[in-house]
Tab-separated table of C-alpha atoms in Angstrom:
chain	number	residue	atom	x	y	z
P	1	UNK	CA	8.559	7.656	-8.143
P	2	UNK	CA	5.469	9.313	-9.567
P	3	UNK	CA	4.082	12.486	-8.071
P	4	UNK	CA	0.536	12.827	-6.713
P	5	UNK	CA	-2.243	13.087	-9.337
P	6	UNK	CA	-2.249	16.892	-9.842
P	7	UNK	CA	1.436	16.783	-10.821
P	8	UNK	CA	0.939	13.609	-12.866
P	9	UNK	CA	-1.773	15.375	-14.882
P	10	UNK	CA	0.475	18.330	-15.628
P	11	UNK	CA	3.884	16.672	-15.973
P	12	UNK	CA	3.520	12.890	-16.263
P	13	UNK	CA	5.231	10.402	-13.983
P	14	UNK	CA	7.140	7.121	-13.821
P	15	UNK	CA	8.014	4.597	-11.148
P	16	UNK	CA	10.082	1.431	-10.895
P	17	UNK	CA	8.691	-0.827	-8.202
P	18	UNK	CA	9.228	-4.252	-6.727
P	19	UNK	CA	6.516	-6.336	-5.054
P	20	UNK	CA	7.903	-7.959	-1.913
P	21	UNK	CA	7.057	-10.330	0.893
P	22	UNK	CA	8.044	-9.324	4.395
P	23	UNK	CA	9.570	-12.121	6.465
P	24	UNK	CA	8.126	-14.557	3.935
P	25	UNK	CA	4.554	-13.253	4.124
P	26	UNK	CA	2.211	-11.158	2.005
P	27	UNK	CA	1.290	-8.746	4.783
P	28	UNK	CA	-2.069	-7.478	3.466
P	29	UNK	CA	-5.353	-9.252	2.739
P	30	UNK	CA	-9.118	-8.829	2.580
P	31	UNK	CA	-11.888	-11.381	2.791
P	32	UNK	CA	-15.557	-11.142	1.919
P	33	UNK	CA	-18.480	-13.550	2.287
P	34	UNK	CA	-22.229	-13.567	1.831
P	35	UNK	CA	-24.047	-14.820	4.920
P	36	UNK	CA	-27.215	-16.594	3.829
P	37	UNK	CA	-27.974	-19.503	6.160
P	38	UNK	CA	-28.177	-18.015	9.634
P	39	UNK	CA	-31.332	-17.995	11.707
P	40	UNK	CA	-32.900	-15.512	11.890
P	41	UNK	CA	-32.127	-14.402	8.335
P	42	UNK	CA	-28.985	-12.215	8.338
P	43	UNK	CA	-29.241	-8.556	7.475
P	44	UNK	CA	-26.904	-5.614	7.088
P	45	UNK	CA	-23.203	-5.420	6.341
P	46	UNK	CA	-20.511	-6.230	8.905
P	47	UNK	CA	-17.254	-4.368	8.281
P	48	UNK	CA	-13.985	-4.829	10.122
P	49	UNK	CA	-10.469	-3.531	9.678
P	50	UNK	CA	-7.991	-5.502	11.781
P	51	UNK	CA	-4.308	-5.297	12.611
P	52	UNK	CA	-2.385	-8.477	13.387
P	53	UNK	CA	1.166	-9.472	14.220
P	54	UNK	CA	3.400	-10.336	11.249
P	55	UNK	CA	4.927	-13.361	12.972
P	56	UNK	CA	2.105	-14.840	15.067
P	57	UNK	CA	-1.038	-13.494	13.397
P	58	UNK	CA	-2.433	-12.502	16.809
P	59	UNK	CA	-4.445	-9.292	17.125
P	60	UNK	CA	-2.290	-6.210	17.794
P	61	UNK	CA	-4.926	-3.493	18.189
P	62	UNK	CA	-8.581	-2.884	18.906
P	63	UNK	CA	-10.416	-3.780	15.713
P	64	UNK	CA	-12.143	-1.002	13.805
P	65	UNK	CA	-15.608	-2.481	13.201
P	66	UNK	CA	-19.106	-1.333	12.345
P	67	UNK	CA	-22.441	-2.653	11.104
P	68	UNK	CA	-24.290	-0.929	8.265
P	69	UNK	CA	-28.071	-1.167	8.223
P	70	UNK	CA	-29.153	2.182	6.735
P	71	UNK	CA	-27.870	4.114	3.724
P	72	UNK	CA	-26.843	6.958	6.035
P	73	UNK	CA	-24.406	4.583	7.773
P	74	UNK	CA	-22.176	5.019	4.688
P	75	UNK	CA	-22.272	8.828	4.761
P	76	UNK	CA	-18.961	9.404	6.567
P	77	UNK	CA	-16.969	7.599	3.862
P	78	UNK	CA	-15.079	10.772	2.900
P	79	UNK	CA	-13.346	10.993	6.274
P	80	UNK	CA	-10.214	8.784	6.351
P	81	UNK	CA	-10.435	8.606	10.146
P	82	UNK	CA	-14.052	7.388	10.238
P	83	UNK	CA	-14.800	3.781	11.061
P	84	UNK	CA	-13.932	1.390	8.188
P	85	UNK	CA	-13.709	4.305	5.703
P	86	UNK	CA	-11.771	2.310	3.082
P	87	UNK	CA	-14.306	-0.536	3.143
P	88	UNK	CA	-17.231	1.882	2.836
P	89	UNK	CA	-15.585	3.592	-0.141
P	90	UNK	CA	-15.007	0.227	-1.822
P	91	UNK	CA	-18.684	-0.710	-1.495
P	92	UNK	CA	-19.756	2.657	-2.912
P	93	UNK	CA	-17.238	2.414	-5.768
P	94	UNK	CA	-18.522	-1.058	-6.674
P	95	UNK	CA	-22.100	0.202	-6.844
P	96	UNK	CA	-23.776	-0.913	-3.612
P	97	UNK	CA	-25.565	2.457	-3.413
P	98	UNK	CA	-25.444	5.282	-5.993
P	99	UNK	CA	-23.158	8.028	-4.715
P	100	UNK	CA	-25.865	10.720	-4.916
P	101	UNK	CA	-28.021	8.743	-2.482
P	102	UNK	CA	-25.312	8.478	0.186
P	103	UNK	CA	-26.236	11.331	2.528
P	104	UNK	CA	-26.525	11.655	6.329
P	105	UNK	CA	-30.273	12.264	5.906
P	106	UNK	CA	-31.003	9.094	3.919
P	107	UNK	CA	-32.223	6.596	6.517
P	108	UNK	CA	-33.613	4.132	3.970
P	109	UNK	CA	-33.096	0.468	4.760
P	110	UNK	CA	-29.872	-0.846	3.211
P	111	UNK	CA	-31.228	-4.392	2.818
P	112	UNK	CA	-32.747	-4.045	-0.689
P	113	UNK	CA	-29.432	-2.627	-1.907
P	114	UNK	CA	-27.557	-5.537	-0.310
P	115	UNK	CA	-29.818	-8.136	-1.917
P	116	UNK	CA	-29.384	-6.562	-5.347
P	117	UNK	CA	-25.618	-6.188	-4.876
P	118	UNK	CA	-25.271	-9.846	-3.831
P	119	UNK	CA	-27.708	-10.988	-6.561
P	120	UNK	CA	-29.907	-12.787	-4.032
P	121	UNK	CA	-33.258	-11.623	-5.423
P	122	UNK	CA	-35.744	-10.946	-2.628
P	123	UNK	CA	-33.979	-13.340	-0.252
P	124	UNK	CA	-32.335	-11.382	2.557
P	125	UNK	CA	-28.604	-11.964	2.917
P	126	UNK	CA	-25.872	-10.372	4.963
P	127	UNK	CA	-22.440	-9.319	3.761
P	128	UNK	CA	-19.191	-9.403	5.722
P	129	UNK	CA	-15.988	-7.624	4.641
P	130	UNK	CA	-12.771	-7.794	6.674
P	131	UNK	CA	-9.416	-6.242	5.815
P	132	UNK	CA	-6.256	-7.415	7.543
P	133	UNK	CA	-2.860	-5.761	7.851
P	134	UNK	CA	0.178	-7.418	9.381
P	135	UNK	CA	1.984	-4.073	9.183
P	136	UNK	CA	2.065	-1.175	11.647
P	137	UNK	CA	-0.044	1.874	10.799
P	138	UNK	CA	1.719	4.527	8.716
P	139	UNK	CA	4.220	2.006	7.362
P	140	UNK	CA	4.933	3.855	4.111
P	141	UNK	CA	4.587	0.561	2.230
P	142	UNK	CA	1.423	1.628	0.426
P	143	UNK	CA	-0.830	-0.214	2.860
P	144	UNK	CA	-3.991	1.793	2.161
P	145	UNK	CA	-3.670	1.529	-1.619
P	146	UNK	CA	-2.771	-2.167	-1.656
P	147	UNK	CA	-5.511	-2.981	0.857
P	148	UNK	CA	-7.892	-1.047	-1.379
P	149	UNK	CA	-7.045	-3.388	-4.248
P	150	UNK	CA	-7.417	-6.432	-2.001
P	151	UNK	CA	-10.830	-5.252	-0.770
P	152	UNK	CA	-12.113	-4.504	-4.278
P	153	UNK	CA	-10.919	-7.897	-5.564
P	154	UNK	CA	-12.411	-9.837	-2.639
P	155	UNK	CA	-15.814	-8.151	-2.841
P	156	UNK	CA	-15.992	-8.472	-6.631
P	157	UNK	CA	-15.163	-12.172	-6.509
P	158	UNK	CA	-17.651	-12.793	-3.730
P	159	UNK	CA	-20.680	-11.021	-5.219
P	160	UNK	CA	-19.894	-11.802	-8.868
P	161	UNK	CA	-19.382	-8.194	-9.958
P	162	UNK	CA	-16.933	-6.898	-12.564
P	163	UNK	CA	-16.701	-3.161	-12.080
P	164	UNK	CA	-12.910	-2.834	-12.006
P	165	UNK	CA	-12.199	-4.961	-15.098
P	166	UNK	CA	-9.657	-7.084	-13.223
P	167	UNK	CA	-10.387	-10.064	-15.451
P	168	UNK	CA	-9.586	-8.216	-18.699
P	169	UNK	CA	-6.321	-8.113	-20.697
P	170	UNK	CA	-5.624	-4.692	-19.142
P	171	UNK	CA	-6.201	-5.985	-15.609
P	172	UNK	CA	-3.052	-4.375	-14.177
P	173	UNK	CA	-3.940	-0.895	-15.404
P	174	UNK	CA	-7.607	-1.341	-14.453
P	175	UNK	CA	-6.987	-2.178	-10.802
P	176	UNK	CA	-4.496	0.695	-10.538
P	177	UNK	CA	-7.134	3.124	-11.843
P	178	UNK	CA	-9.819	1.669	-9.579
P	179	UNK	CA	-7.720	2.148	-6.449
P	180	UNK	CA	-6.793	5.688	-7.509
P	181	UNK	CA	-10.506	6.544	-7.739
P	182	UNK	CA	-11.143	4.784	-4.432
P	183	UNK	CA	-8.562	6.937	-2.636
P	184	UNK	CA	-9.925	10.122	-4.201
P	185	UNK	CA	-13.353	9.115	-2.848
P	186	UNK	CA	-11.789	8.807	0.601
P	187	UNK	CA	-9.993	12.184	0.133
P	188	UNK	CA	-6.578	10.785	1.112
P	189	UNK	CA	-5.104	11.879	-2.212
P	190	UNK	CA	-2.012	9.873	-3.037
P	191	UNK	CA	-0.852	8.712	-6.424
P	192	UNK	CA	-0.912	5.422	-8.309
P	193	UNK	CA	2.535	4.086	-7.415
P	194	UNK	CA	1.564	2.036	-4.354
P	195	UNK	CA	-0.986	-0.098	-6.145
P	196	UNK	CA	1.366	-0.590	-9.116
P	197	UNK	CA	4.201	-1.669	-6.834
P	198	UNK	CA	2.201	-3.901	-4.506
P	199	UNK	CA	-0.630	-5.347	-6.598
P	200	UNK	CA	1.396	-6.133	-9.738
P	201	UNK	CA	3.962	-8.858	-9.082
P	202	UNK	CA	7.728	-8.667	-9.500
P	203	UNK	CA	9.603	-5.706	-10.959
P	204	UNK	CA	7.816	-3.296	-13.268
P	205	UNK	CA	7.908	0.228	-14.618
P	206	UNK	CA	4.691	2.210	-14.422
P	207	UNK	CA	4.159	5.407	-16.387
P	208	UNK	CA	1.475	8.062	-16.566
P	209	UNK	CA	1.135	10.370	-19.534
P	210	UNK	CA	0.642	14.111	-19.169
P	211	UNK	CA	-3.139	13.972	-19.575
P	212	UNK	CA	-6.592	14.231	-18.032
P	213	UNK	CA	-8.013	11.739	-17.213
P	214	UNK	CA	-4.918	10.094	-15.766
P	215	UNK	CA	-3.869	7.046	-17.777
P	216	UNK	CA	-1.261	4.598	-16.574
P	217	UNK	CA	0.697	1.945	-18.442
P	218	UNK	CA	2.608	-0.864	-16.757
P	219	UNK	CA	5.514	-2.828	-18.211
P	220	UNK	CA	6.665	-5.881	-16.311
P	221	UNK	CA	10.453	-6.296	-16.176
P	222	UNK	CA	11.517	-9.964	-16.074
P	223	UNK	CA	14.258	-10.931	-13.620
P	224	UNK	CA	16.303	-14.107	-13.923
P	225	UNK	CA	16.562	-16.449	-10.950
P	226	UNK	CA	20.086	-15.330	-9.975
P	227	UNK	CA	19.011	-11.676	-9.841
P	228	UNK	CA	15.945	-12.507	-7.753
P	229	UNK	CA	18.095	-14.467	-5.328
P	230	UNK	CA	20.586	-11.585	-5.094
P	231	UNK	CA	17.797	-9.142	-4.309
P	232	UNK	CA	16.374	-11.557	-1.720
P	233	UNK	CA	19.767	-11.705	-0.003
P	234	UNK	CA	20.425	-7.989	-0.027
P	235	UNK	CA	17.123	-6.163	0.613
P	236	UNK	CA	16.488	-5.364	4.271
P	237	UNK	CA	13.579	-3.357	5.684
P	238	UNK	CA	13.245	-1.675	9.060
P	239	UNK	CA	10.168	-0.132	10.633
P	240	UNK	CA	11.314	3.127	12.196
P	241	UNK	CA	8.726	3.022	14.957
P	242	UNK	CA	7.394	6.363	13.713
P	243	UNK	CA	4.128	6.170	11.738
P	244	UNK	CA	3.208	8.841	9.231
P	245	UNK	CA	0.188	9.830	7.154
P	246	UNK	CA	1.195	10.500	3.562
P	247	UNK	CA	-1.482	13.194	3.202
P	248	UNK	CA	0.478	15.605	5.445
P	249	UNK	CA	3.720	15.443	3.453
P	250	UNK	CA	1.927	15.321	0.082
P	251	UNK	CA	0.292	18.667	0.815
P	252	UNK	CA	3.783	20.153	1.199
P	253	UNK	CA	4.917	18.541	-2.074
P	254	UNK	CA	1.946	20.061	-3.918
P	255	UNK	CA	2.608	23.507	-2.461
P	256	UNK	CA	6.207	23.365	-3.671
P	257	UNK	CA	5.095	22.167	-7.106
P	258	UNK	CA	2.659	25.076	-7.291
P	259	UNK	CA	5.602	27.502	-7.216
P	260	UNK	CA	7.256	25.741	-10.212
P	261	UNK	CA	10.785	26.659	-9.209
P	262	UNK	CA	13.618	25.459	-11.426
P	263	UNK	CA	14.803	23.212	-8.585
P	264	UNK	CA	11.446	21.438	-8.279
P	265	UNK	CA	10.975	21.044	-12.050
P	266	UNK	CA	14.475	19.594	-12.466
P	267	UNK	CA	13.960	17.278	-9.478
P	268	UNK	CA	10.750	15.927	-10.976
P	269	UNK	CA	12.474	15.223	-14.295
P	270	UNK	CA	15.232	13.352	-12.463
P	271	UNK	CA	12.699	11.277	-10.519
P	272	UNK	CA	10.997	10.195	-13.744
P	273	UNK	CA	14.316	9.328	-15.424
P	274	UNK	CA	15.485	7.437	-12.335
P	275	UNK	CA	12.660	4.890	-12.628
P	276	UNK	CA	13.982	3.489	-15.896
P	277	UNK	CA	17.574	3.676	-14.671
P	278	UNK	CA	16.752	1.569	-11.590
P	279	UNK	CA	14.781	-1.014	-13.590
P	280	UNK	CA	17.579	-1.361	-16.149
P	281	UNK	CA	20.126	-1.834	-13.365
P	282	UNK	CA	18.036	-4.583	-11.760
P	283	UNK	CA	17.495	-6.355	-15.068
P	284	UNK	CA	21.252	-6.204	-15.687
P	285	UNK	CA	21.799	-7.770	-12.228
P	286	UNK	CA	23.738	-4.681	-11.102
P	287	UNK	CA	22.455	-4.640	-7.531
P	288	UNK	CA	25.025	-2.038	-6.432
P	289	UNK	CA	23.611	0.322	-9.046
P	290	UNK	CA	20.084	-0.366	-7.792
P	291	UNK	CA	21.273	0.722	-4.345
P	292	UNK	CA	22.745	3.915	-5.767
P	293	UNK	CA	19.450	4.634	-7.530
P	294	UNK	CA	17.583	4.095	-4.244
P	295	UNK	CA	19.770	6.650	-2.443
P	296	UNK	CA	19.469	9.153	-5.281
P	297	UNK	CA	15.690	8.676	-5.226
P	298	UNK	CA	15.651	9.483	-1.502
P	299	UNK	CA	17.681	12.670	-1.984
P	300	UNK	CA	15.257	13.807	-4.695
P	301	UNK	CA	12.206	12.968	-2.570
P	302	UNK	CA	13.590	15.146	0.228
P	303	UNK	CA	13.953	18.046	-2.181
P	304	UNK	CA	10.336	17.608	-3.337
P	305	UNK	CA	8.999	17.677	0.230
P	306	UNK	CA	11.354	20.359	1.543
P	307	UNK	CA	13.956	19.690	4.196
P	308	UNK	CA	11.900	21.531	6.830
P	309	UNK	CA	8.896	19.247	6.264
P	310	UNK	CA	9.996	16.497	8.648
P	311	UNK	CA	10.422	14.145	5.695
P	312	UNK	CA	13.635	12.665	7.178
P	313	UNK	CA	13.656	12.044	10.946
P	314	UNK	CA	17.062	12.511	12.558
P	315	UNK	CA	17.360	8.835	13.461
P	316	UNK	CA	16.842	7.810	9.828
P	317	UNK	CA	19.607	10.160	8.675
P	318	UNK	CA	21.921	8.725	11.353
P	319	UNK	CA	21.169	5.105	10.426
P	320	UNK	CA	21.736	5.677	6.709
P	321	UNK	CA	24.946	7.667	7.134
P	322	UNK	CA	26.568	5.240	9.596
P	323	UNK	CA	25.617	2.124	7.604
P	324	UNK	CA	27.090	3.756	4.492
P	325	UNK	CA	30.279	4.819	6.334
P	326	UNK	CA	30.815	1.261	7.569
P	327	UNK	CA	30.268	-0.230	4.086
P	328	UNK	CA	27.239	-2.210	5.180
P	329	UNK	CA	24.857	-0.825	2.538
P	330	UNK	CA	25.065	0.562	-0.995
P	331	UNK	CA	21.883	2.616	-0.689
P	332	UNK	CA	18.642	3.233	1.148
P	333	UNK	CA	15.462	5.277	1.342
P	334	UNK	CA	12.388	5.712	3.454
P	335	UNK	CA	9.390	4.146	1.741
P	336	UNK	CA	6.374	6.158	0.673
P	337	UNK	CA	6.215	9.884	1.274
P	338	UNK	CA	8.746	9.804	4.108
P	339	UNK	CA	8.501	11.197	7.614
P	340	UNK	CA	8.701	7.757	9.185
P	341	UNK	CA	7.368	4.315	8.346
P	342	UNK	CA	9.649	1.705	6.782
P	343	UNK	CA	13.244	2.204	5.733
P	344	UNK	CA	14.511	0.069	2.827
P	345	UNK	CA	18.231	-0.581	2.343
P	346	UNK	CA	20.289	-2.697	-0.023
P	347	UNK	CA	23.297	-4.274	1.632
P	348	UNK	CA	26.770	-4.530	0.173
P	349	UNK	CA	27.608	-7.862	-1.447
P	350	UNK	CA	28.311	-10.418	1.271
P	351	UNK	CA	26.598	-8.364	3.989
P	352	UNK	CA	23.204	-9.154	5.483
P	353	UNK	CA	20.731	-8.411	8.243
P	354	UNK	CA	22.996	-9.791	11.000
P	355	UNK	CA	25.794	-7.397	9.969
P	356	UNK	CA	23.407	-4.443	10.146
P	357	UNK	CA	22.164	-5.474	13.592
P	358	UNK	CA	25.749	-5.642	14.849
P	359	UNK	CA	26.453	-2.107	13.614
P	360	UNK	CA	23.215	-0.870	15.185
P	361	UNK	CA	24.309	-2.253	18.570
P	362	UNK	CA	27.971	-1.238	18.309
P	363	UNK	CA	27.820	2.145	16.580
P	364	UNK	CA	24.357	3.619	16.063
P	365	UNK	CA	22.659	3.117	19.421
P	366	UNK	CA	25.150	5.383	21.169
P	367	UNK	CA	24.568	8.126	18.579
P	368	UNK	CA	20.775	7.972	18.547
P	369	UNK	CA	18.827	5.873	21.045
P	370	UNK	CA	15.672	6.110	18.880
P	371	UNK	CA	17.123	3.317	16.737
P	372	UNK	CA	16.074	0.991	19.557
P	373	UNK	CA	12.500	1.481	18.315
P	374	UNK	CA	13.382	-0.042	14.934
P	375	UNK	CA	12.241	-3.554	14.001
P	376	UNK	CA	14.274	-5.216	11.243
P	377	UNK	CA	12.914	-7.561	8.563
P	378	UNK	CA	13.966	-9.597	5.550
P	379	UNK	CA	12.290	-8.789	2.236
P	380	UNK	CA	11.956	-11.156	-0.728
P	381	UNK	CA	10.669	-10.627	-4.258
P	382	UNK	CA	7.026	-11.633	-4.813
P	383	UNK	CA	6.389	-12.413	-8.470
P	384	UNK	CA	2.642	-13.011	-7.961
P	385	UNK	CA	1.249	-9.715	-6.697
P	386	UNK	CA	-2.503	-9.736	-6.056
P	387	UNK	CA	-3.872	-13.261	-5.604
P	388	UNK	CA	-7.587	-14.063	-5.165
P	389	UNK	CA	-8.520	-17.321	-3.445
P	390	UNK	CA	-11.897	-18.949	-2.818
P	391	UNK	CA	-11.831	-20.499	0.663
P	392	UNK	CA	-14.449	-22.975	1.796
P	393	UNK	CA	-16.768	-21.381	4.374
P	394	UNK	CA	-17.226	-24.273	6.788
P	395	UNK	CA	-19.498	-22.302	9.073
P	396	UNK	CA	-21.957	-20.687	6.701
P	397	UNK	CA	-23.533	-18.736	9.527
P	398	UNK	CA	-23.023	-15.298	11.004
P	399	UNK	CA	-20.137	-16.446	13.235
P	400	UNK	CA	-16.933	-14.911	11.939
P	401	UNK	CA	-14.448	-17.441	10.536
P	402	UNK	CA	-11.241	-17.749	12.560
P	403	UNK	CA	-8.287	-15.918	11.032
P	404	UNK	CA	-5.748	-18.207	9.351
P	405	UNK	CA	-2.176	-16.902	8.974
P	406	UNK	CA	-1.627	-19.334	6.081
P	407	UNK	CA	-3.762	-16.994	3.942
P	408	UNK	CA	-0.719	-14.693	3.970
P	409	UNK	CA	1.896	-17.300	3.026
């Protein structure tokens, strides 16, 4: 996997990634609409970030929502914990208000900016942006980055903008760069791997050259139908029940990189080389080798973070070691920066989710009761990546449209 931007600038990076559906669903989405027909005339921007259940689509948490009516309402965009921070950053990135004007003291009415942004002339319109995640917080599946891409794409399509260049021949690279900038605006750091892996369909290898500004290139790796079906049968994901914020572990990674020890430099070189090795194994339909690459990747990631960083919770180490001992899996790794979130494993040929669940009940639960917090899921290859749909707004007024789980199918 690629390192965070400071290391990418100085060393370069590479990642092999696979876009997946979880239990048959694309778990992340964003929707945007211009509200023009309500009485009285709509004003302001309604933002909402919602969490919903992967299976039922029902709400799983108190929605994070806010209404923007003044420029100063955007001013807390740099704090990741502020209300709807990602959505505010997306609006600023796309040019709703020039960045220099976004200050806590600027109480100017936001409406003229909204009208210009939505190309409505002097006619007052409202704007509504809602992001939806069917994943638990701190999943390690690149939720923030992928949602960032979804939000940018939805708003652009809705208001007729083209800031990110998603419609160009270099659309893949453009959206990756846009989300990277978005996350720097929000100060969460992070790299470019999540948006490459989740927004670009199928298997691909992403690379960044040793340069400033950061430039990425993405090569899609075609998989034949038999290989896709093998991956669908053998990839299993489990949420560990322990959320994590990548920023905490990434700070540790950057500190260790700053010392430039031989161990860290060698580890980084192996991570970069491993991306191509994993992609070649998948293209050659050697799923066992892909599993080996996944385990090697996890060992290297632990070295980068430092074993005292909390990168590998005890329960995760127990699950991986026992599943390997009982020949249930050929490899596994925590997703993202580590510390919790989702665990990805590749089963041995002929083994599946039911075999893993049996081992959990028979052998792991007695060793570490925290495995009872795990939720287990099937993963399947998604060749499409980011998809933008125009859905008929039957209401047309300020009443929010009912959520439809079929948007995630």
